[in-house]
């Protein structure tokens, strides 16, 4: 190589805009570096020549790469990506190679970003296909919602060539929900501190029906806190919503059965035996208020001498998740002892392990030595042998069942009453009022009907008060329970009391008339007094006459005072008698 060629090659090396250096392939020592290399790597020419290749090559990145892309470390410690080309340079040295290293860091980062974005999109599409959600990307600035494929699959809409501004989404929200949901979204977007939005509402399916959905969105904001994008998903929760609604109705129904049960019932903590809840029947039977019950334990309703037996019973007979029954002695608040047949089973009460117990007062049955074998016989004793008239009615108010007390009340055999109109024996003057009370069952579970009259087969009138409970949803009853009690003696006594009060009022009116009549006696002495006063004011009368007139005046005044006093005393006596 001529000297001119060598000089030209040297200038090309030194002034090339591409970072270049020459190194010995045997010991990796850098022999020379051009200005571009010094600028890119941060070393001076002398510092560069004191380095070896392994100093600037990142650890584990010295060997040849398939795409000639290597990681190099510049003087500041920053790692850059360079595209390396190498060629022998025998004119410099027999073991010399020249290296060109083009910084492709930004290019490779862009390629990696593109690759990650492509991978993210693939994951997004796969996730959308694999889930039962409608995933979306809402560009708020241009007001366009991009829906993934799940939108078509879940809600049945086509995406072909359609734009989805926010107004399109609003049209699909149920009219009863749209205002609330829209306002919630508006407030969240306006609040620059909020990055998440969640809502539950009804969303229209392409077939016209509404589905219950849960929407969750992540809000992306600019440096000023303005919402510019929201990425989220709509999830169809119709099945869960309907299941929750059914569960709520079931819990409400069983709660009514608990609280409206004629049998005393309670729930207690399985560990502490603390009362957690009691129904009205238990409050009425035991005499404790609900608040007092909830401050007590099961041991507090046992006799002191029975508490050792109670502890043994709870340890041996009460087993979690298994039913139990027992005959035990309980004590009312009044101190009266009852023999109770209690039946219980395990339940979950909130986050506590608990048991629900139904108690039947069998004191009288035990005393009469009539053992009850099961709940059916207890029911027969309470209903069929009770004094109350209990009937079960169907939707058309026909009698499906009537207790034996009905025969006594109506004078008609029970089997003859089956299938007849339950209102047939009601007095015509009370019929509309009773029908009106029954009509409340559409909105109320339990209705108390004020006393009304019924007419038996002999034409006799009886007064009954009735409690009506709607049990048409209960599979074991499927009807309306009417519990009627004969209150004829009470109503007759009330009528007698009202008659007596009326007689007293009439008597008082007569006394008042007598008092008014007696008041007219005042007029005679009063007239005399007025006449005497006219004579006394005459200046022409002498002293003796005036003395005589004054004595007459005193007599008349005394007579008037005596009459007024008697009238007042009689009036007061009449008033006191009436008040007493």
Coordinates of C-alpha atoms in Angstrom, one line a residue:
X1 CA 0.0 0.0 0.0
X2 CA 1.4 3.4 -1.0
X3 CA 1.9 6.2 1.5
X4 CA -0.9 8.2 -0.2
X5 CA -3.3 5.3 0.2
X6 CA -2.3 4.9 3.8
X7 CA -2.8 8.5 4.5
X8 CA -6.3 8.5 2.8
X9 CA -7.2 5.4 4.8
X10 CA -6.0 7.1 8.0
X11 CA -8.1 10.2 7.3
X12 CA -11.2 8.1 6.5
X13 CA -10.7 6.4 9.9
X14 CA -10.1 9.6 11.9
X15 CA -12.9 11.7 10.3
X16 CA -15.6 9.0 10.0
X17 CA -18.9 10.0 11.7
X18 CA -19.2 6.3 12.7
X19 CA -17.4 5.4 16.0
X20 CA -14.4 3.2 15.0
X21 CA -11.4 1.7 16.6
X22 CA -8.5 -0.7 15.9
X23 CA -7.6 -3.5 18.2
X24 CA -5.3 -6.5 18.5
X25 CA -7.3 -9.7 18.2
X26 CA -4.8 -11.6 20.2
X27 CA -4.8 -9.6 23.4
X28 CA -8.0 -7.5 22.7
X29 CA -5.9 -4.3 23.3
X30 CA -7.3 -1.2 21.6
X31 CA -4.6 0.3 19.3
X32 CA -6.4 3.4 18.1
X33 CA -9.9 5.1 18.2
X34 CA -11.4 7.8 16.1
X35 CA -13.0 11.1 17.2
X36 CA -16.6 9.7 16.8
X37 CA -15.7 6.8 19.1
X38 CA -14.2 9.1 21.7
X39 CA -17.3 11.2 21.6
X40 CA -19.8 8.3 21.8
X41 CA -17.9 6.4 24.6
X42 CA -16.7 9.4 26.6
X43 CA -13.0 8.5 26.6
X44 CA -10.1 10.5 25.2
X45 CA -7.9 8.9 22.5
X46 CA -5.2 8.1 25.0
X47 CA -7.7 6.6 27.5
X48 CA -9.2 4.5 24.7
X49 CA -5.8 3.1 23.8
X50 CA -5.3 2.0 27.4
X51 CA -8.4 -0.1 27.3
X52 CA -9.2 -3.7 26.1
X53 CA -12.3 -4.8 24.4
X54 CA -13.7 -6.6 27.5
X55 CA -13.8 -3.2 29.3
X56 CA -16.4 -1.7 27.0
X57 CA -18.3 -4.9 26.3
X58 CA -21.1 -5.7 28.8
X59 CA -20.5 -8.9 30.8
X60 CA -21.4 -12.0 28.8
X61 CA -21.7 -10.0 25.5
X62 CA -18.2 -10.4 24.1
X63 CA -18.9 -13.3 21.7
X64 CA -20.2 -12.8 18.3
X65 CA -24.0 -12.1 18.0
X66 CA -26.3 -13.4 15.3
X67 CA -27.5 -10.0 14.4
X68 CA -24.2 -8.2 15.3
X69 CA -26.0 -6.2 18.0
X70 CA -23.9 -5.9 21.2
X71 CA -24.2 -4.2 24.6
X72 CA -21.4 -1.8 25.3
X73 CA -20.7 0.2 28.4
X74 CA -19.7 3.9 28.0
X75 CA -17.6 5.8 30.5
X76 CA -20.7 7.0 32.5
X77 CA -21.7 3.4 33.1
X78 CA -24.7 3.6 30.8
X79 CA -25.3 0.6 28.5
X80 CA -25.9 1.2 24.9
X81 CA -26.8 -1.1 22.0
X82 CA -24.4 -1.0 19.0
X83 CA -24.4 -2.7 15.6
X84 CA -20.8 -3.9 15.1
X85 CA -18.9 -4.5 11.9
X86 CA -15.3 -5.9 11.9
X87 CA -12.7 -6.4 9.3
X88 CA -9.0 -7.2 9.2
X89 CA -6.5 -4.3 8.9
X90 CA -3.1 -5.9 7.9
X91 CA -1.8 -2.5 6.9
X92 CA -1.8 -1.5 10.5
X93 CA -0.7 -4.8 12.1
X94 CA -0.9 -8.4 11.1
X95 CA -3.2 -9.1 14.0
X96 CA -5.1 -5.8 13.8
X97 CA -8.9 -5.5 13.2
X98 CA -10.9 -2.4 12.6
X99 CA -14.3 -2.1 14.3
X100 CA -17.2 0.2 13.5
X101 CA -19.9 0.5 16.2
X102 CA -23.1 2.3 15.2
X103 CA -25.3 3.3 18.3
X104 CA -28.7 1.6 17.6
X105 CA -30.1 2.0 21.1
X106 CA -33.1 4.1 20.2
X107 CA -33.8 1.9 17.1
X108 CA -33.7 -1.3 19.2
X109 CA -35.9 0.2 21.9
X110 CA -38.4 1.2 19.3
X111 CA -38.4 -2.3 17.9
X112 CA -38.7 -3.7 21.4
X113 CA -41.6 -1.4 22.2
X114 CA -43.3 -2.4 18.9
X115 CA -42.7 -6.1 19.8
X116 CA -44.1 -5.6 23.3
X117 CA -47.1 -3.7 21.9
X118 CA -47.8 -6.5 19.4
X119 CA -47.4 -9.1 22.2
X120 CA -49.7 -7.0 24.4
X121 CA -52.3 -6.8 21.7
X122 CA -52.1 -10.5 21.1
X123 CA -52.6 -11.1 24.9
X124 CA -55.5 -8.6 24.9
X125 CA -57.2 -10.5 22.1
X126 CA -56.5 -13.9 23.6
X127 CA -57.7 -12.7 27.0
X128 CA -60.9 -11.3 25.5
X129 CA -61.6 -14.5 23.7
X130 CA -60.9 -16.6 26.8
X131 CA -63.0 -14.5 29.2
X132 CA -66.7 -13.9 29.5
X133 CA -66.1 -10.1 29.6
X134 CA -66.5 -7.3 27.1
X135 CA -63.1 -5.5 27.2
X136 CA -63.0 -1.9 25.8
X137 CA -60.5 1.0 25.3
X138 CA -62.2 4.4 25.4
X139 CA -60.3 7.3 23.8
X140 CA -61.9 10.2 25.6
X141 CA -60.4 12.9 23.5
X142 CA -62.0 11.6 20.2
X143 CA -64.9 10.0 22.1
X144 CA -64.5 6.5 20.6
X145 CA -64.9 3.2 22.4
X146 CA -63.0 0.3 20.9
X147 CA -64.6 -2.9 21.9
X148 CA -62.8 -6.3 21.8
X149 CA -64.4 -9.4 20.4
X150 CA -66.0 -10.2 23.8
X151 CA -68.5 -7.4 23.2
X152 CA -70.0 -9.3 20.3
X153 CA -69.9 -12.7 22.1
X154 CA -71.4 -11.4 25.4
X155 CA -74.0 -8.8 24.2
X156 CA -74.6 -10.0 20.6
X157 CA -73.7 -6.7 18.8
X158 CA -71.8 -6.4 15.6
X159 CA -68.6 -4.3 15.5
X160 CA -68.2 -4.2 11.7
X161 CA -67.7 -0.6 10.5
X162 CA -69.4 0.9 13.5
X163 CA -68.2 3.7 15.8
X164 CA -69.1 3.7 19.4
X165 CA -69.1 7.1 21.0
X166 CA -70.2 7.4 24.7
X167 CA -73.7 8.3 23.6
X168 CA -74.1 4.8 22.0
X169 CA -73.1 3.2 25.3
X170 CA -75.6 5.4 27.2
X171 CA -78.5 4.2 24.9
X172 CA -77.8 0.7 25.9
X173 CA -78.0 1.4 29.7
X174 CA -81.3 0.8 31.3
X175 CA -83.4 4.1 31.6
X176 CA -83.7 3.7 35.3
X177 CA -79.9 3.3 35.7
X178 CA -78.5 5.7 33.1
X179 CA -78.7 8.9 35.2
X180 CA -77.0 7.5 38.2
X181 CA -74.3 5.7 36.3
X182 CA -73.6 8.7 34.0
X183 CA -73.3 11.0 37.1
X184 CA -71.0 8.6 38.8
X185 CA -68.8 8.4 35.7
X186 CA -68.8 12.2 35.3
X187 CA -67.7 12.7 39.0
X188 CA -64.9 10.1 38.7
X189 CA -63.5 11.5 35.5
X190 CA -63.6 15.0 36.9
X191 CA -61.7 14.0 40.1
X192 CA -58.0 14.1 39.0
X193 CA -57.1 11.8 41.9
X194 CA -59.4 9.0 40.8
X195 CA -57.9 6.3 38.5
X196 CA -60.6 3.5 39.0
X197 CA -64.3 3.5 38.3
X198 CA -66.7 0.7 39.2
X199 CA -70.4 0.5 38.6
X200 CA -73.3 -2.0 38.6
X201 CA -76.2 -1.5 36.2
X202 CA -78.4 -3.1 33.5
X203 CA -77.2 -3.2 29.9
X204 CA -79.2 -4.1 26.9
X205 CA -78.5 -7.2 24.9
X206 CA -78.8 -7.1 21.1
X207 CA -82.0 -9.3 21.5
X208 CA -83.6 -6.6 23.6
X209 CA -83.4 -8.0 27.1
X210 CA -81.4 -6.4 29.8
X211 CA -78.4 -8.1 31.5
X212 CA -77.0 -7.1 34.9
X213 CA -73.4 -6.1 34.4
X214 CA -70.4 -5.0 36.5
X215 CA -68.1 -2.5 34.9
X216 CA -64.6 -1.8 36.1
X217 CA -62.4 0.9 34.3
X218 CA -58.9 2.2 34.7
X219 CA -58.5 5.9 33.9
X220 CA -55.4 7.2 32.2
X221 CA -54.7 10.9 32.8
X222 CA -52.3 13.5 31.3
X223 CA -49.8 15.6 33.2
X224 CA -52.6 18.0 34.1
X225 CA -54.8 15.3 35.6
X226 CA -57.3 15.3 32.7
X227 CA -58.8 12.0 31.8
X228 CA -57.7 11.1 28.3
X229 CA -58.3 7.3 28.1
X230 CA -60.2 4.6 30.0
X231 CA -59.6 0.9 29.7
X232 CA -62.1 -1.4 31.3
X233 CA -64.4 -4.4 31.0
X234 CA -68.1 -5.2 31.3
X235 CA -68.8 -8.5 33.0
X236 CA -72.2 -10.2 32.7
X237 CA -73.3 -10.9 36.3
X238 CA -77.0 -11.7 35.6
X239 CA -76.7 -15.2 36.9
X240 CA -75.1 -14.1 40.1
X241 CA -77.6 -11.3 40.5
X242 CA -80.6 -13.6 40.1
X243 CA -79.0 -16.1 42.5
X244 CA -78.4 -13.4 45.1
X245 CA -82.0 -12.1 44.7
X246 CA -83.4 -15.6 45.2
X247 CA -81.2 -16.1 48.2
X248 CA -82.4 -12.8 49.7
X249 CA -86.0 -13.8 49.2
X250 CA -85.3 -17.2 50.7
X251 CA -83.6 -15.6 53.7
X252 CA -86.5 -13.2 54.1
X253 CA -89.0 -16.0 54.0
X254 CA -87.2 -18.0 56.6
X255 CA -86.8 -14.9 58.7
X256 CA -90.6 -14.5 58.7
X257 CA -91.0 -18.1 59.6
X258 CA -88.7 -17.5 62.5
X259 CA -90.1 -14.2 63.8
X260 CA -93.8 -15.0 63.1
X261 CA -93.7 -18.6 64.4
X262 CA -96.2 -19.3 67.1
X263 CA -93.5 -21.4 68.8
X264 CA -90.9 -19.7 70.9
X265 CA -87.6 -19.8 68.9
X266 CA -84.1 -18.4 69.5
X267 CA -80.6 -18.5 68.1
X268 CA -77.6 -18.9 70.4
X269 CA -73.8 -18.9 70.1
X270 CA -72.5 -22.5 70.2
X271 CA -69.4 -21.5 72.1
X272 CA -70.7 -19.0 74.8
X273 CA -74.4 -20.1 74.8
X274 CA -75.2 -16.4 74.4
X275 CA -78.6 -15.6 72.9
X276 CA -78.2 -14.0 69.5
X277 CA -81.8 -13.6 68.5
X278 CA -85.3 -14.5 69.8
X279 CA -88.8 -14.3 68.2
X280 CA -91.9 -12.6 69.6
X281 CA -93.4 -15.9 70.8
X282 CA -90.4 -16.5 73.1
X283 CA -90.6 -12.9 74.4
X284 CA -94.3 -13.4 75.2
X285 CA -93.9 -16.8 76.8
X286 CA -90.8 -16.2 79.0
X287 CA -91.6 -12.6 80.0
X288 CA -88.2 -11.2 79.1
X289 CA -87.9 -8.3 76.6
X290 CA -85.7 -9.0 73.5
X291 CA -83.0 -6.8 74.9
X292 CA -83.0 -8.7 78.2
X293 CA -82.8 -12.0 76.3
X294 CA -79.8 -10.8 74.3
X295 CA -77.9 -10.1 77.5
X296 CA -78.5 -13.6 78.8
X297 CA -77.2 -17.2 78.1
X298 CA -79.1 -20.5 78.0
X299 CA -78.1 -21.2 81.6
X300 CA -80.1 -18.1 82.7
X301 CA -83.4 -19.8 81.8
X302 CA -82.6 -23.0 83.7
X303 CA -83.3 -23.7 87.3
X304 CA -80.1 -23.5 89.5
X305 CA -80.4 -27.2 90.4
X306 CA -80.6 -28.1 86.7
X307 CA -77.4 -26.3 85.5
X308 CA -75.1 -29.3 86.1
X309 CA -77.5 -31.4 84.0
X310 CA -77.5 -28.6 81.4
X311 CA -73.7 -28.6 81.1
X312 CA -73.7 -32.4 80.5
X313 CA -76.6 -32.1 78.0
X314 CA -74.7 -29.4 76.0
X315 CA -71.5 -31.5 75.9
X316 CA -73.2 -34.8 75.0
X317 CA -76.4 -34.1 73.1
X318 CA -75.5 -30.9 71.2
X319 CA -73.2 -31.9 68.3
X320 CA -72.3 -29.4 65.6
X321 CA -74.2 -29.9 62.3
X322 CA -76.5 -32.5 63.9
X323 CA -80.0 -32.0 65.2
X324 CA -81.0 -32.6 68.8
X325 CA -84.1 -32.6 70.9
X326 CA -84.7 -32.8 74.6
X327 CA -87.2 -32.3 77.4
X328 CA -85.9 -29.7 79.8
X329 CA -87.2 -27.4 82.6
X330 CA -87.1 -23.7 81.8
X331 CA -87.9 -20.7 84.1
X332 CA -89.9 -17.7 83.2
X333 CA -89.0 -14.2 84.3
X334 CA -91.8 -14.5 86.9
X335 CA -90.1 -17.6 88.4
X336 CA -92.6 -20.0 87.0
X337 CA -91.2 -23.4 85.8
X338 CA -92.1 -24.8 82.5
X339 CA -91.3 -28.2 80.9
X340 CA -90.2 -27.5 77.3
X341 CA -89.6 -29.8 74.4
X342 CA -86.7 -28.1 72.6
X343 CA -85.4 -29.0 69.1
X344 CA -82.3 -27.5 67.6
X345 CA -79.8 -27.6 64.8
X346 CA -76.6 -25.9 63.7
X347 CA -76.6 -22.8 61.5
X348 CA -74.2 -20.1 60.5
X349 CA -75.2 -16.8 62.1
X350 CA -73.0 -14.1 60.6
X351 CA -69.5 -15.2 61.3
X352 CA -70.5 -17.3 64.3
X353 CA -71.2 -21.0 64.7
X354 CA -74.7 -21.0 66.2
X355 CA -77.8 -23.1 66.7
X356 CA -81.4 -22.4 66.1
X357 CA -83.9 -23.8 68.6
X358 CA -87.7 -24.2 68.6
X359 CA -89.3 -24.7 72.0
X360 CA -92.7 -26.2 72.8
X361 CA -94.3 -25.7 76.2
X362 CA -95.3 -29.3 77.1
X363 CA -95.9 -28.6 80.8
X364 CA -99.6 -29.5 80.8
X365 CA -99.1 -32.5 78.5
X366 CA -96.4 -33.9 80.8
X367 CA -98.6 -33.3 83.8
X368 CA -101.4 -35.2 82.1
X369 CA -98.9 -38.0 81.1
X370 CA -99.7 -37.5 77.4
X371 CA -96.3 -38.1 75.8
X372 CA -95.8 -36.4 72.4
X373 CA -93.9 -38.6 69.9
X374 CA -93.2 -36.0 67.2
X375 CA -94.0 -32.6 65.9
X376 CA -97.2 -33.8 64.1
X377 CA -98.8 -34.8 67.3
X378 CA -97.8 -31.5 68.9
X379 CA -99.4 -29.7 66.0
X380 CA -102.6 -31.8 66.4
X381 CA -102.8 -31.0 70.1
X382 CA -102.3 -27.3 69.7
X383 CA -104.6 -26.9 66.7
X384 CA -107.3 -29.5 66.8
X385 CA -107.7 -29.6 70.6
X386 CA -107.3 -25.8 71.1
X387 CA -110.1 -23.5 71.8
X388 CA -109.1 -21.2 68.9
X389 CA -110.8 -21.5 65.6
X390 CA -108.0 -22.1 63.1
X391 CA -108.6 -22.4 59.4
X392 CA -106.5 -22.7 56.2
X393 CA -107.9 -20.9 53.2
X394 CA -107.0 -21.2 49.5
X395 CA -106.5 -18.2 47.1
X396 CA -110.3 -18.0 46.5
X397 CA -110.9 -17.8 50.3
X398 CA -112.4 -21.3 50.4
X399 CA -111.9 -23.4 53.5
X400 CA -109.2 -26.1 53.0
X401 CA -108.9 -27.0 56.7
X402 CA -110.8 -26.0 59.8
X403 CA -110.0 -27.0 63.4
X404 CA -112.6 -28.8 65.5
X405 CA -113.2 -25.6 67.3
X406 CA -115.0 -24.4 64.2
X407 CA -117.8 -26.9 64.8
X408 CA -118.4 -25.4 68.2
X409 CA -118.3 -21.8 67.0
X410 CA -120.5 -22.3 63.9
X411 CA -122.6 -25.3 64.9
X412 CA -121.6 -27.1 61.6
X413 CA -119.5 -30.2 61.3
X414 CA -116.0 -29.5 60.2
X415 CA -116.2 -31.8 57.1
X416 CA -119.3 -29.9 55.9
X417 CA -117.4 -26.6 56.0
X418 CA -114.6 -27.8 53.7
X419 CA -114.7 -26.0 50.3
X420 CA -117.2 -23.4 51.5
X421 CA -116.8 -19.6 51.4
X422 CA -114.9 -18.5 54.5
X423 CA -116.8 -15.2 54.6
X424 CA -120.3 -16.8 54.5
X425 CA -120.9 -16.7 58.3
X426 CA -119.7 -13.1 58.8
X427 CA -122.3 -10.5 59.8
X428 CA -123.2 -8.3 56.9
X429 CA -122.4 -5.1 58.8
X430 CA -118.8 -6.4 59.3
X431 CA -118.2 -8.1 56.0
X432 CA -116.7 -5.2 54.0
X433 CA -114.3 -4.4 56.9
X434 CA -113.1 -8.0 57.1
X435 CA -112.7 -8.4 53.3
X436 CA -110.7 -5.1 53.4
X437 CA -108.4 -6.5 56.1
X438 CA -107.8 -9.7 54.1
X439 CA -106.9 -7.7 51.0
X440 CA -103.8 -6.3 52.8
X441 CA -102.2 -9.8 52.5
X442 CA -100.9 -8.8 49.1
X443 CA -98.5 -6.3 50.8
X444 CA -98.3 -7.7 54.4
X445 CA -97.4 -11.1 55.7
X446 CA -99.5 -10.9 58.8
X447 CA -102.7 -9.0 59.4
X448 CA -104.7 -8.5 62.6
X449 CA -108.4 -8.2 62.1
X450 CA -110.4 -6.2 64.7
X451 CA -113.2 -8.2 66.4
X452 CA -116.2 -8.9 64.1
X453 CA -119.4 -10.9 64.4
X454 CA -120.1 -14.3 63.0
X455 CA -123.5 -16.0 62.9
X456 CA -123.8 -19.8 63.8
X457 CA -126.2 -22.2 62.3
X458 CA -128.8 -21.3 65.0
X459 CA -128.6 -17.6 64.3
X460 CA -126.6 -16.8 67.4
X461 CA -124.0 -14.1 67.1
X462 CA -120.5 -14.5 68.4
X463 CA -117.6 -12.0 68.4
X464 CA -114.2 -13.2 67.2
X465 CA -110.8 -11.5 66.8
X466 CA -108.6 -13.0 64.1
X467 CA -104.9 -13.0 63.1
X468 CA -104.3 -13.8 59.4
X469 CA -100.9 -15.0 58.1
X470 CA -100.1 -15.5 54.4
X471 CA -98.4 -18.9 54.1
X472 CA -99.3 -19.5 50.5
X473 CA -95.6 -19.7 49.6
X474 CA -94.9 -22.3 52.2
X475 CA -94.9 -25.7 50.5
X476 CA -96.2 -27.5 53.6
X477 CA -99.3 -25.2 54.0
X478 CA -99.9 -23.4 50.7
X479 CA -102.7 -21.3 52.1
X480 CA -103.8 -18.5 54.3
X481 CA -103.9 -19.3 58.0
X482 CA -106.8 -17.6 59.9
X483 CA -106.5 -17.9 63.7
X484 CA -109.7 -16.7 65.4
X485 CA -110.5 -16.4 69.1
X486 CA -114.0 -16.1 70.6
X487 CA -114.1 -12.7 72.4
X488 CA -117.9 -12.6 72.9
X489 CA -117.8 -12.2 76.7
X490 CA -115.3 -9.4 76.4
X491 CA -117.3 -7.6 73.7
X492 CA -120.6 -8.1 75.7
X493 CA -118.9 -6.7 78.8
X494 CA -117.6 -3.8 76.8
X495 CA -121.2 -3.1 75.5
X496 CA -122.5 -3.3 79.0
X497 CA -119.9 -0.9 80.2
X498 CA -120.8 1.6 77.4
X499 CA -124.4 1.3 78.3
X500 CA -123.7 2.0 82.0
X501 CA -121.6 5.1 80.9
X502 CA -124.5 6.3 78.8
X503 CA -126.9 6.0 81.8
X504 CA -124.5 8.0 84.0
X505 CA -124.2 10.7 81.4
X506 CA -128.0 10.9 81.0
X507 CA -128.3 11.1 84.8
X508 CA -125.9 13.9 85.0
X509 CA -127.8 15.8 82.3
X510 CA -130.9 15.5 84.5
X511 CA -129.1 16.8 87.5
X512 CA -127.8 19.7 85.5
X513 CA -131.3 20.5 84.5
X514 CA -132.4 20.5 88.1
X515 CA -129.5 22.8 89.0
X516 CA -130.5 25.2 86.3
X517 CA -134.1 25.2 87.5
X518 CA -133.1 25.8 91.1
X519 CA -131.0 28.8 89.9
X520 CA -134.3 30.5 89.1
X521 CA -135.0 30.7 92.9
X522 CA -132.4 33.4 93.0
X523 CA -134.6 35.8 91.1
X524 CA -137.1 36.4 94.0
X525 CA -134.7 37.7 96.6
X526 CA -132.7 39.5 93.9
X527 CA -135.9 41.3 92.8
X528 CA -136.6 42.4 96.4
X529 CA -133.0 43.6 96.8
X530 CA -133.3 45.7 93.7
X531 CA -136.6 47.2 94.9
X532 CA -135.2 48.1 98.3
X533 CA -132.1 49.7 96.8
X534 CA -134.4 52.0 94.8
X535 CA -136.2 53.1 98.0
X536 CA -132.9 53.6 99.8
X537 CA -131.6 56.0 97.2
X538 CA -134.7 58.2 97.7
X539 CA -133.4 61.2 99.8
X540 CA -136.9 62.0 101.1
X541 CA -137.2 59.0 103.4
X542 CA -136.6 59.4 107.1
X543 CA -134.1 57.6 109.3
X544 CA -136.5 55.0 110.8
X545 CA -137.8 54.0 107.4
X546 CA -134.3 53.7 106.1
X547 CA -133.4 51.5 109.1
X548 CA -136.4 49.3 108.4
X549 CA -135.5 49.1 104.7
X550 CA -131.9 48.1 105.5
X551 CA -133.1 45.3 107.7
X552 CA -135.3 44.0 104.9
X553 CA -132.3 44.3 102.5
X554 CA -130.2 42.2 104.9
X555 CA -132.8 39.5 105.1
X556 CA -133.1 39.3 101.3
X557 CA -129.3 39.3 100.8
X558 CA -129.0 36.5 103.4
X559 CA -131.7 34.5 101.6
X560 CA -130.0 35.1 98.2
X561 CA -126.6 34.0 99.6
X562 CA -128.1 30.8 101.1
X563 CA -129.8 29.9 97.7
X564 CA -126.5 30.5 95.8
X565 CA -124.5 28.4 98.3
X566 CA -127.0 25.5 98.0
X567 CA -126.9 25.6 94.2
X568 CA -123.1 25.6 94.2
X569 CA -122.9 22.7 96.6
X570 CA -125.3 20.6 94.6
X571 CA -123.5 21.3 91.3
X572 CA -120.2 20.4 92.9
X573 CA -121.6 17.1 94.3
X574 CA -123.0 16.2 90.9
X575 CA -119.7 16.9 89.2
X576 CA -117.7 14.8 91.7
X577 CA -120.1 11.9 91.3
X578 CA -119.7 12.0 87.6
X579 CA -115.9 12.1 87.8
X580 CA -115.9 9.2 90.2

